Coordinates of N, CA and C in Angstrom, one line a residue:
M1269 N -19.4 -18.9 0.4 CA -20.7 -19.2 -0.2 C -21.3 -18.0 -0.8
D1270 N -21.7 -18.2 -2.0 CA -22.3 -17.1 -2.8 C -23.9 -17.2 -2.7
Y1271 N -24.4 -16.3 -1.8 CA -25.8 -16.4 -1.5 C -26.7 -15.7 -2.6
S1272 N -26.0 -15.2 -3.6 CA -26.8 -14.7 -4.8 C -27.3 -15.9 -5.7
L1273 N -26.7 -17.0 -5.5 CA -27.1 -18.2 -6.2 C -28.2 -18.9 -5.5
A1274 N -29.3 -19.2 -6.2 CA -30.4 -19.8 -5.5 C -30.1 -21.2 -5.0
A1275 N -30.8 -21.7 -4.0 CA -30.8 -23.0 -3.5 C -31.8 -23.8 -4.4
L1276 N -31.2 -24.7 -5.2 CA -32.1 -25.5 -6.1 C -32.9 -26.5 -5.3
K1277 N -34.2 -26.6 -5.7 CA -35.1 -27.7 -5.2 C -34.8 -28.9 -5.9
L1278 N -34.3 -29.9 -5.2 CA -33.8 -31.1 -5.9 C -34.1 -32.4 -5.1
M1279 N -33.9 -33.5 -5.8 CA -33.9 -34.8 -5.2 C -32.5 -35.3 -5.2
C1280 N -32.2 -36.2 -4.2 CA -30.8 -36.7 -4.1 C -30.3 -37.3 -5.4
A1281 N -31.2 -38.0 -6.1 CA -30.7 -38.6 -7.4 C -30.3 -37.6 -8.4
Q1282 N -30.9 -36.4 -8.4 CA -30.4 -35.4 -9.3 C -29.1 -34.8 -9.0
L1283 N -28.7 -34.8 -7.7 CA -27.4 -34.3 -7.3 C -26.3 -35.2 -7.8
K1284 N -26.5 -36.4 -8.1 CA -25.5 -37.3 -8.7 C -25.0 -36.8 -10.1
D1285 N -25.9 -36.0 -10.8 CA -25.5 -35.5 -12.1 C -24.8 -34.1 -12.0
A1286 N -24.7 -33.6 -10.8 CA -24.1 -32.3 -10.7 C -22.6 -32.4 -11.0
Q1287 N -22.1 -31.5 -11.7 CA -20.6 -31.4 -12.1 C -19.9 -30.3 -11.3
L1288 N -18.8 -30.7 -10.7 CA -18.0 -29.7 -10.0 C -17.5 -28.6 -11.0
K1289 N -17.8 -27.4 -10.7 CA -17.4 -26.3 -11.7 C -15.9 -26.2 -11.9
D1290 N -15.2 -26.2 -10.8 CA -13.7 -26.1 -10.9 C -13.1 -26.9 -9.8
A1291 N -12.3 -27.9 -10.2 CA -11.7 -28.9 -9.3 C -10.7 -28.2 -8.3
K1292 N -10.3 -27.0 -8.7 CA -9.3 -26.3 -7.9 C -9.9 -25.5 -6.7
E1293 N -11.2 -25.4 -6.7 CA -11.9 -24.7 -5.6 C -11.7 -25.4 -4.3
T1294 N -11.7 -24.6 -3.2 CA -11.6 -25.2 -1.9 C -12.9 -25.8 -1.5
A1295 N -13.0 -26.7 -0.6 CA -14.2 -27.4 -0.2 C -15.3 -26.4 0.2
S1296 N -14.9 -25.3 0.9 CA -15.8 -24.3 1.4 C -16.4 -23.4 0.3
R1297 N -15.8 -23.5 -0.9 CA -16.3 -22.7 -2.0 C -16.7 -23.5 -3.3
Q1298 N -17.0 -24.7 -3.1 CA -17.4 -25.6 -4.2 C -18.6 -25.0 -4.9
S1299 N -18.6 -25.0 -6.2 CA -19.7 -24.6 -7.0 C -20.0 -25.8 -8.0
F1300 N -21.3 -26.0 -8.3 CA -21.6 -27.1 -9.2 C -22.5 -26.6 -10.3
I1301 N -22.5 -27.4 -11.4 CA -23.4 -27.1 -12.5 C -24.3 -28.3 -12.7
L1302 N -25.6 -28.0 -12.8 CA -26.6 -29.1 -13.1 C -27.5 -28.6 -14.2
G1303 N -27.4 -29.2 -15.3 CA -28.2 -28.8 -16.5 C -27.9 -27.4 -16.9
G1304 N -26.7 -26.9 -16.8 CA -26.3 -25.5 -17.1 C -26.6 -24.5 -16.1
I1305 N -27.1 -24.9 -14.9 CA -27.4 -24.0 -13.8 C -26.3 -24.1 -12.7
L1306 N -25.7 -23.0 -12.4 CA -24.7 -22.9 -11.4 C -25.3 -22.8 -10.0
F1307 N -24.9 -23.6 -9.1 CA -25.4 -23.6 -7.7 C -24.4 -24.0 -6.7
Q1308 N -24.6 -23.6 -5.5 CA -23.8 -24.0 -4.3 C -24.6 -24.6 -3.2
R1309 N -25.9 -24.3 -3.2 CA -26.8 -24.7 -2.2 C -27.9 -25.6 -2.8
A1310 N -28.4 -26.5 -2.0 CA -29.5 -27.4 -2.4 C -30.6 -27.3 -1.3
W1311 N -31.8 -27.6 -1.8 CA -33.0 -27.6 -0.9 C -33.6 -29.0 -1.1
L1312 N -33.7 -29.7 0.0 CA -34.1 -31.1 -0.1 C -35.2 -31.4 1.0
Q1313 N -36.0 -32.4 0.8 CA -36.8 -32.9 1.9 C -36.8 -34.4 2.0
G1314 N -36.9 -34.9 3.2 CA -36.8 -36.4 3.3 C -36.9 -36.8 4.8
I1315 N -36.6 -38.0 5.0 CA -36.7 -38.6 6.4 C -35.3 -38.8 7.0
L1316 N -35.2 -38.4 8.2 CA -33.9 -38.7 8.9 C -33.9 -40.2 9.3
V1317 N -32.9 -40.9 8.7 CA -32.8 -42.3 8.8 C -31.7 -42.8 9.7
S1318 N -30.7 -41.9 9.9 CA -29.6 -42.3 10.7 C -29.0 -41.1 11.4
A1319 N -28.4 -41.3 12.6 CA -27.7 -40.1 13.3 C -26.4 -40.6 13.9
S1320 N -25.5 -39.7 14.0 CA -24.2 -40.0 14.7 C -24.4 -39.9 16.2
D1321 N -23.9 -40.8 16.9 CA -24.0 -40.7 18.4 C -23.0 -39.8 19.0
E1322 N -22.0 -39.4 18.2 CA -20.8 -38.7 18.8 C -21.2 -37.2 19.2
D1323 N -21.8 -36.5 18.3 CA -21.9 -35.0 18.5 C -23.3 -34.5 18.3
G1324 N -24.2 -35.3 17.7 CA -25.6 -34.9 17.5 C -25.7 -33.9 16.3
G1325 N -24.6 -33.8 15.5 CA -24.6 -32.8 14.4 C -24.6 -33.5 13.1
H1326 N -24.6 -34.8 13.0 CA -24.6 -35.5 11.7 C -25.8 -36.4 11.6
F1327 N -26.5 -36.3 10.5 CA -27.7 -37.2 10.2 C -27.6 -37.6 8.7
I1328 N -28.3 -38.7 8.4 CA -28.5 -39.1 7.1 C -29.9 -38.9 6.7
L1329 N -30.2 -38.2 5.6 CA -31.5 -37.9 5.1 C -31.7 -38.8 3.9
D1330 N -32.9 -39.5 3.8 CA -33.3 -40.3 2.7 C -34.6 -39.7 2.1
D1331 N -34.5 -39.3 0.8 CA -35.6 -38.6 0.1 C -36.4 -39.6 -0.8
G1332 N -36.0 -40.9 -0.7 CA -36.7 -41.8 -1.6 C -36.0 -42.1 -2.9
T1333 N -35.1 -41.2 -3.3 CA -34.3 -41.4 -4.5 C -32.8 -41.6 -4.2
G1334 N -32.4 -41.4 -2.9 CA -31.0 -41.5 -2.5 C -30.9 -41.0 -1.1
V1335 N -29.6 -41.0 -0.6 CA -29.3 -40.5 0.7 C -28.2 -39.4 0.7
I1336 N -28.2 -38.6 1.7 CA -27.2 -37.5 1.8 C -26.9 -37.3 3.2
E1337 N -25.7 -36.9 3.6 CA -25.4 -36.6 5.0 C -25.7 -35.1 5.2
L1338 N -26.2 -34.9 6.4 CA -26.5 -33.5 6.9 C -25.6 -33.2 8.0
F1339 N -25.0 -32.0 7.9 CA -24.2 -31.5 9.0 C -24.9 -30.3 9.6
L1340 N -25.2 -30.4 10.9 CA -25.9 -29.3 11.6 C -24.9 -28.7 12.6
S1341 N -25.0 -27.4 12.7 CA -24.1 -26.6 13.6 C -24.9 -25.6 14.4
G1342 N -24.3 -25.0 15.3 CA -24.9 -24.0 16.2 C -26.2 -24.4 16.8
D1343 N -27.2 -23.5 16.7 CA -28.5 -23.7 17.4 C -29.2 -25.0 16.9
F1344 N -29.0 -25.4 15.6 CA -29.6 -26.6 15.1 C -29.3 -27.8 16.0
R1345 N -28.2 -27.9 16.6 CA -27.8 -29.0 17.4 C -28.6 -29.1 18.7
K1346 N -29.1 -27.9 19.1 CA -29.8 -27.8 20.4 C -31.2 -28.4 20.3
R1347 N -31.8 -28.5 19.1 CA -33.1 -29.1 18.9 C -33.0 -30.6 19.0
H1348 N -34.1 -31.2 19.3 CA -34.2 -32.6 19.4 C -34.7 -33.2 18.1
W1349 N -33.8 -33.5 17.2 CA -34.1 -34.2 16.0 C -34.1 -35.7 16.2
R1350 N -35.2 -36.3 15.7 CA -35.3 -37.8 15.9 C -35.4 -38.5 14.6
L1351 N -34.9 -39.7 14.6 CA -35.0 -40.6 13.4 C -36.5 -40.7 13.1
G1352 N -36.8 -40.8 11.8 CA -38.2 -40.9 11.3 C -38.9 -39.5 11.1
M1353 N -38.3 -38.4 11.5 CA -38.8 -37.1 11.2 C -38.7 -36.8 9.7
Y1354 N -39.7 -36.2 9.2 CA -39.7 -35.7 7.8 C -39.3 -34.2 7.9
V1355 N -38.2 -33.9 7.3 CA -37.7 -32.5 7.4 C -37.4 -31.9 6.0
M1356 N -37.4 -30.6 6.0 CA -36.9 -29.8 4.9 C -35.6 -29.2 5.3
V1357 N -34.6 -29.3 4.4 CA -33.3 -28.8 4.7 C -32.8 -27.9 3.5
A1358 N -32.1 -26.9 3.8 CA -31.4 -26.1 2.7 C -30.1 -25.8 3.3
G1359 N -29.1 -25.8 2.4 CA -27.7 -25.5 2.8 C -26.7 -25.7 1.7
G1360 N -25.5 -25.5 2.0 CA -24.4 -25.7 1.1 C -24.2 -27.1 0.8
Y1361 N -24.0 -27.4 -0.5 CA -23.8 -28.8 -1.0 C -22.3 -29.0 -1.2
F1362 N -21.8 -30.1 -0.6 CA -20.4 -30.5 -0.7 C -20.2 -31.9 -1.1
V1363 N -19.2 -32.1 -2.0 CA -18.8 -33.5 -2.3 C -17.4 -33.7 -1.8
R1364 N -17.3 -34.9 -1.1 CA -16.0 -35.3 -0.5 C -15.6 -36.6 -1.0
P1365 N -14.3 -36.8 -1.2 CA -13.9 -38.1 -1.7 C -14.2 -39.3 -0.8
D1366 N -14.7 -40.3 -1.4 CA -15.0 -41.6 -0.7 C -16.0 -41.4 0.5
Q1367 N -16.8 -40.4 0.4 CA -17.9 -40.2 1.5 C -19.2 -39.8 0.8
L1368 N -20.2 -39.9 1.5 CA -21.5 -39.4 1.0 C -21.4 -37.9 0.7
P1369 N -22.2 -37.4 -0.3 CA -22.2 -36.0 -0.4 C -22.9 -35.4 0.9
M1370 N -22.7 -34.1 1.1 CA -23.1 -33.5 2.4 C -23.8 -32.2 2.1
I1371 N -24.8 -31.9 3.0 CA -25.4 -30.6 3.0 C -25.0 -30.0 4.4
K1372 N -24.3 -28.8 4.4 CA -24.1 -28.1 5.6 C -25.3 -27.2 5.8
V1373 N -26.1 -27.6 6.8 CA -27.5 -27.1 6.9 C -27.5 -25.6 7.3
H1374 N -28.2 -24.8 6.6 CA -28.5 -23.4 6.9 C -29.9 -23.2 7.5
K1375 N -30.8 -24.2 7.1 CA -32.2 -24.1 7.5 C -32.7 -25.6 7.6
I1376 N -33.4 -25.9 8.6 CA -34.0 -27.2 8.8 C -35.3 -27.0 9.5
V1377 N -36.4 -27.6 9.0 CA -37.7 -27.5 9.5 C -38.4 -28.9 9.6
D1378 N -38.9 -29.2 10.7 CA -39.7 -30.4 10.9 C -41.0 -30.3 10.2
L1379 N -41.3 -31.1 9.2 CA -42.6 -31.1 8.5 C -43.4 -32.4 8.8
S1380 N -43.0 -33.1 9.8 CA -43.7 -34.4 10.1 C -45.2 -34.3 10.4
A1381 N -45.6 -33.1 10.8 CA -47.0 -32.9 11.2 C -47.9 -32.8 9.9
Y1382 N -47.3 -32.7 8.8 CA -48.1 -32.4 7.5 C -48.2 -33.7 6.7
P1383 N -49.3 -34.3 6.7 CA -49.4 -35.7 6.0 C -49.2 -35.7 4.5
D1384 N -49.4 -34.6 3.8 CA -49.2 -34.6 2.4 C -47.9 -34.1 1.9
R1385 N -47.0 -33.9 2.9 CA -45.7 -33.2 2.6 C -44.9 -33.9 1.5
E1386 N -44.8 -35.2 1.5 CA -43.9 -35.9 0.6 C -44.5 -35.8 -0.8
A1387 N -45.7 -36.0 -1.0 CA -46.4 -35.9 -2.3 C -46.2 -34.4 -2.9
M1388 N -46.5 -33.5 -2.0 CA -46.4 -32.1 -2.4 C -44.9 -31.7 -2.8
W1389 N -43.9 -32.3 -2.1 CA -42.6 -32.0 -2.4 C -42.2 -32.5 -3.8
Y1390 N -42.6 -33.7 -4.2 CA -42.4 -34.1 -5.5 C -43.0 -33.1 -6.6
L1391 N -44.2 -32.7 -6.3 CA -44.8 -31.7 -7.2 C -44.0 -30.4 -7.2
E1392 N -43.6 -29.9 -6.1 CA -42.8 -28.7 -6.0 C -41.5 -28.8 -6.8
V1393 N -40.8 -29.9 -6.7 CA -39.6 -30.1 -7.5 C -39.9 -30.1 -9.0
M1394 N -40.9 -30.8 -9.4 CA -41.3 -30.8 -10.8 C -41.7 -29.4 -11.3
E1395 N -42.4 -28.7 -10.5 CA -42.8 -27.3 -10.9 C -41.6 -26.4 -11.0
A1396 N -40.7 -26.5 -10.0 CA -39.5 -25.6 -10.1 C -38.7 -25.9 -11.4
H1397 N -38.6 -27.2 -11.7 CA -37.9 -27.5 -13.0 C -38.6 -27.0 -14.2
R1398 N -39.9 -27.1 -14.2 CA -40.7 -26.7 -15.4 C -40.7 -25.2 -15.5
V1399 N -40.9 -24.5 -14.4 CA -41.1 -23.0 -14.5 C -39.8 -22.3 -14.4
F1400 N -38.9 -22.7 -13.6 CA -37.7 -21.9 -13.4 C -36.4 -22.5 -14.1
Y1401 N -36.1 -23.8 -13.9 CA -34.9 -24.3 -14.4 C -34.9 -24.7 -15.9
Q1402 N -36.0 -25.2 -16.4 CA -36.0 -25.6 -17.8 C -35.8 -24.4 -18.7
P1403 N -36.5 -23.3 -18.5 CA -36.3 -22.1 -19.3 C -34.8 -21.7 -19.3
L1404 N -34.1 -21.8 -18.2 CA -32.7 -21.4 -18.1 C -31.9 -22.3 -18.9
V1405 N -32.2 -23.6 -18.9 CA -31.4 -24.6 -19.6 C -31.7 -24.4 -21.1
E1406 N -32.9 -24.1 -21.5 CA -33.2 -23.9 -22.9 C -32.5 -22.6 -23.4
D1407 N -32.4 -21.6 -22.6 CA -31.7 -20.4 -23.0 C -30.2 -20.6 -23.1
F1408 N -29.7 -21.5 -22.3 CA -28.3 -21.9 -22.2 C -27.8 -22.6 -23.5
D1409 N -28.7 -23.5 -24.0 CA -28.4 -24.2 -25.2 C -28.4 -23.4 -26.4

């Protein structure tokens, strides 16, 4: 994982347009290009809508535009994550054949206590694109 690459603030629907940079890369080193921007990590927010009963380390996050699987490891598994929680996640983005795309979570925060969180998130994503990503795309063209 190249931590010099920023974790892009995105919606699940936007991740569908991400292109794998090099199909020869191993799953642990996948890099993607979205609108000319290279990334490996994504920053998303949404509601936990499903959980695996097996190990407590897999959840499905719904951000209103799509769903993505979350894989939690280490200390994150020790917390009591519940369905219906609104969370912020950041982590490595992975695409797997015939499965949902996945985020290997590096950070997860319960934002359920903040009533305006979802509306603010949409604004944050729009601002990130306008201020940071769009100028990069324009320079790339």
